[in-house]
Amino acid sequence: MKLIAIDLDGTLLGRQDQISRKNATAIKRAQALGVEVAIATGRTYREAVDFCRQAGITAHVISSNGALVHSQAGRKLLAVTIDKQTTAHIVSWLEENRYYYEVSAEGAIWSPEYGRQWLEQEIQQFEQSNPLQDLSQLRSEAGKIYRSIKLVDRYQQILEKNDSYYKVYVFAANAMRVKAGYAKFGDSEDLTVVSSMDHNFELMNRAASKGNGLKTLAETLGISVDRAVAIGDSYNDVSMFEAAGFSVAMGNARADIKKNCNMVTDTNENHGVANAVEHLMQLYYG
Ligand code: CA
């Protein structure tokens, strides 16, 4: 074990969206033994760095589902973007179908102001038509949305901001609307679609994935990716599970994710990352 790549939401972060002291300590201990540690997340680079800083750790960062890779020192190692024309194509379809969405670009996440209204309406409708369903997952996902996002009056303004974009995040309460997104973009030659949770889908350049990000990082560090360990909980982690030599599923991951991993650890609430890292350090470094 020379390199560990760790997902954030549902993996390194607990319910309060924080890295526990126990998880931070395990990461520092691994680093002290010479193991390289990377955060691998769908979130932006800035968010990942902030979470690490709050926990008093530093790490390499694979962000926006692998569209960006930064070294621990902050050097940009990889940027795989969606061009403006393709972004315009995506956004106009989302507008037509009234999805809530966010576009990640250099330095900011953009969203149209009226999107929030669409989001509220979609959640309300879903709640009314599914009165018996457990909505905790939906609420938790929607709760993550109101972060530091820059709002524009017209969606066209988003396209005036940059020449290329890292990721488009789309929220969908109804599973049919997630499916519609996959049906529209899943076979695209330029794009890849992944989901980090039940009620979303995210679009990136086809070459961007956590797995490819991990390969780039390993190469830069001069480490064979076979000697990397990947820890995660969801479908957007599968590419890094496949790229790494050893895969660890969180206890809170779905059964089909767990089934395909080499090891299952505790839940994110119970410091599953720390427990897996301690276990592997014991195994490799005694
Ligand atoms: Ca996750």
XYZ file of C-alpha atoms and ligand atoms in Angstrom:
287
model
C 0.000 0.000 0.000
C 1.690 3.169 -1.235
C -1.293 5.385 -2.030
C -4.818 5.648 -0.580
C -7.628 7.423 -2.436
C -10.586 8.335 -0.242
C -14.035 9.571 -1.256
C -15.603 12.363 0.853
C -19.414 12.223 1.117
C -20.632 9.010 2.715
C -17.013 7.918 3.214
C -14.574 10.279 4.948
C -17.283 12.742 6.032
C -19.661 11.867 8.857
C -23.250 12.991 9.202
C -22.230 16.512 10.180
C -20.161 16.791 6.985
C -16.916 16.739 8.924
C -13.774 14.626 8.942
C -13.671 13.002 12.390
C -10.595 13.291 14.558
C -10.186 9.521 14.352
C -10.198 9.591 10.538
C -7.765 12.525 10.446
C -5.399 10.754 12.862
C -5.384 7.570 10.759
C -4.574 9.600 7.634
C -1.686 11.373 9.378
C -0.324 8.068 10.658
C -0.383 6.601 7.156
C 1.373 9.685 5.773
C 4.014 9.430 8.505
C 4.729 5.903 7.221
C 5.279 7.302 3.723
C 1.858 6.418 2.311
C 0.480 9.047 -0.096
C -3.130 10.060 0.611
C -5.581 11.522 -1.889
C -9.117 12.810 -1.509
C -11.244 11.636 -4.485
C -14.546 13.472 -4.656
C -17.324 14.755 -6.886
C -17.051 18.061 -5.075
C -14.852 20.943 -6.183
C -11.154 21.282 -5.406
C -11.839 24.233 -3.139
C -14.389 22.315 -1.039
C -12.054 19.330 -0.660
C -9.207 21.572 0.488
C -11.506 23.303 2.997
C -12.622 19.991 4.527
C -8.984 18.913 4.878
C -7.928 22.222 6.394
C -10.710 22.040 8.998
C -9.450 18.590 9.980
C -5.797 19.703 10.043
C -4.683 17.435 7.210
C -3.256 17.932 3.727
C -3.662 15.528 0.813
C -3.600 15.215 -2.941
C -7.020 16.013 -4.424
C -8.939 14.332 -7.243
C -11.998 16.611 -7.591
C -15.098 17.047 -9.768
C -15.180 13.244 -10.207
C -11.699 13.214 -11.722
C -11.994 16.228 -14.019
C -9.255 17.838 -11.907
C -6.239 16.443 -10.079
C -4.047 18.533 -7.772
C -0.938 17.507 -5.873
C -0.785 17.934 -2.120
C 1.231 21.116 -2.705
C -1.561 22.517 -4.905
C -0.012 21.921 -8.322
C -2.580 21.144 -11.033
C -1.681 17.750 -12.504
C -4.715 17.159 -14.723
C -7.699 19.134 -16.034
C -10.231 17.410 -18.270
C -12.943 19.808 -19.348
C -16.230 19.943 -21.234
C -16.065 22.517 -24.018
C -18.438 25.449 -24.227
C -20.519 24.068 -27.081
C -21.130 20.760 -25.321
C -21.914 22.579 -22.074
C -24.445 24.736 -23.943
C -26.052 21.571 -25.348
C -26.343 20.037 -21.864
C -27.647 23.182 -20.213
C -30.300 23.912 -22.832
C -31.713 20.381 -22.426
C -31.763 20.796 -18.628
C -33.513 24.151 -19.045
C -36.134 22.673 -21.357
C -36.857 19.970 -18.817
C -36.631 22.244 -15.779
C -33.924 20.459 -13.846
C -32.057 22.084 -10.988
C -28.378 22.086 -12.010
C -24.967 23.550 -11.173
C -22.069 24.096 -13.549
C -18.525 23.831 -12.118
C -15.887 25.983 -13.759
C -12.506 27.387 -12.763
C -12.946 29.136 -9.435
C -16.745 28.958 -9.124
C -19.948 26.931 -9.339
C -22.724 28.607 -11.345
C -26.474 28.087 -11.259
C -29.472 30.088 -12.555
C -31.353 31.889 -9.802
C -34.780 30.486 -10.816
C -33.340 26.951 -10.525
C -33.933 27.066 -6.786
C -37.650 27.512 -7.399
C -37.658 24.515 -9.731
C -35.854 22.551 -7.039
C -38.396 23.435 -4.328
C -41.285 22.572 -6.651
C -39.740 19.261 -7.634
C -39.180 18.236 -4.006
C -42.688 19.330 -3.006
C -44.276 17.390 -5.842
C -42.229 14.321 -5.010
C -43.224 14.495 -1.341
C -46.898 14.859 -2.211
C -46.920 11.945 -4.622
C -44.823 9.671 -2.362
C -46.320 10.272 1.099
C -45.197 6.916 2.487
C -41.630 6.958 1.251
C -38.665 7.595 3.537
C -37.471 10.993 2.380
C -34.362 11.311 4.542
C -32.002 10.554 1.647
C -33.755 13.095 -0.594
C -33.636 15.789 2.102
C -30.000 15.078 2.870
C -29.058 15.422 -0.792
C -31.103 18.582 -1.285
C -29.512 19.963 1.894
C -26.054 19.711 0.323
C -27.102 21.887 -2.594
C -27.198 25.343 -1.038
C -23.459 25.775 -0.832
C -21.286 28.577 -2.073
C -22.867 28.875 -5.484
C -22.854 31.940 -7.701
C -26.253 32.748 -9.164
C -27.043 34.280 -12.549
C -30.331 35.720 -13.867
C -30.165 33.983 -17.234
C -28.502 30.627 -17.878
C -26.712 32.060 -20.930
C -24.605 34.107 -18.519
C -23.024 30.887 -17.236
C -21.736 30.223 -20.735
C -20.256 33.699 -20.953
C -18.082 33.114 -17.880
C -15.643 30.503 -19.170
C -14.457 28.649 -22.238
C -14.535 25.242 -20.599
C -16.208 23.570 -17.655
C -15.425 20.689 -15.310
C -18.783 19.235 -14.342
C -22.540 19.690 -14.521
C -24.371 18.466 -11.407
C -28.092 17.729 -11.843
C -30.618 17.114 -9.061
C -33.655 14.908 -9.711
C -36.108 13.871 -6.997
C -37.828 11.338 -9.206
C -35.878 8.259 -10.348
C -37.485 8.605 -13.794
C -35.824 11.979 -14.212
C -32.444 10.485 -13.307
C -33.073 7.782 -15.913
C -34.023 10.393 -18.498
C -30.646 12.071 -17.959
C -28.810 8.791 -18.507
C -30.933 8.096 -21.594
C -30.115 11.506 -23.038
C -26.368 11.611 -22.308
C -25.324 8.055 -21.417
C -24.318 7.108 -24.953
C -22.634 10.405 -25.777
C -19.175 10.169 -27.301
C -17.949 13.234 -25.398
C -19.560 12.789 -22.015
C -19.758 10.445 -19.082
C -22.659 10.285 -16.632
C -22.271 9.120 -13.028
C -24.290 9.353 -9.826
C -22.839 9.984 -6.383
C -26.234 9.551 -4.714
C -29.774 8.383 -5.521
C -31.172 11.739 -6.547
C -28.554 13.118 -8.873
C -26.546 12.606 -11.993
C -23.362 14.379 -12.996
C -21.877 14.996 -16.425
C -18.182 15.250 -17.177
C -15.858 14.856 -20.124
C -15.779 11.182 -21.059
C -12.085 11.021 -20.087
C -12.798 12.239 -16.543
C -13.304 9.677 -13.796
C -11.987 9.110 -10.311
C -10.205 6.042 -11.709
C -8.380 8.002 -14.408
C -7.575 10.703 -11.858
C -6.051 8.063 -9.589
C -3.987 6.643 -12.456
C -2.635 10.116 -13.298
C -1.774 10.810 -9.678
C -0.077 7.421 -9.199
C 1.965 7.968 -12.359
C 3.045 11.440 -11.234
C 4.085 10.057 -7.850
C 5.955 7.189 -9.486
C 3.746 4.606 -7.796
C 2.201 1.625 -9.571
C -1.583 1.991 -9.353
C -1.681 -1.689 -8.293
C -0.287 -0.512 -4.989
C -3.128 1.973 -4.475
C -6.122 1.418 -2.192
C -9.476 3.076 -3.002
C -12.145 3.684 -0.349
C -15.687 4.756 -1.294
C -19.411 4.165 -1.044
C -21.079 4.776 -4.389
C -21.237 4.336 -8.153
C -18.911 7.231 -8.922
C -16.232 5.324 -6.962
C -16.400 2.200 -9.152
C -13.811 3.496 -11.655
C -11.253 3.964 -8.864
C -12.169 0.612 -7.304
C -11.295 -0.918 -10.664
C -8.108 1.128 -11.143
C -6.720 0.484 -7.654
C -5.077 -2.757 -6.581
C -7.340 -3.005 -3.536
C -10.861 -1.673 -2.975
C -12.667 -0.915 0.273
C -16.445 -0.364 0.427
C -17.993 1.563 3.285
C -20.429 -0.264 5.576
C -23.097 2.201 4.426
C -22.522 1.425 0.715
C -25.157 -0.411 -1.308
C -24.969 -4.206 -1.472
C -23.894 -4.260 -5.140
C -20.985 -1.906 -4.361
C -19.866 -3.996 -1.369
C -20.071 -7.220 -3.340
C -17.450 -6.034 -5.844
C -14.915 -4.718 -3.320
C -12.030 -6.579 -1.676
C -13.047 -5.467 1.792
C -16.004 -3.880 3.582
C -15.284 -1.525 6.484
C -17.526 0.222 9.037
C -19.940 3.001 8.149
C -18.880 6.621 7.704
C -20.567 7.372 11.053
C -18.333 4.785 12.728
C -15.032 6.042 11.243
C -14.933 3.348 8.557
C -11.981 5.051 6.838
C -9.842 5.073 9.993
C -10.665 1.434 10.705
C -9.789 0.325 7.159
C -6.570 2.372 7.075
C -5.464 1.076 10.509
C -6.228 -2.483 9.415
C -4.228 -2.135 6.184
C -1.301 -0.434 7.945
C -1.194 -3.329 10.389
C -1.184 -5.719 7.443
C 1.508 -3.959 5.383
C 3.664 -2.237 7.974
C 3.066 -4.424 11.070
Ca -19.604 9.226 -1.845
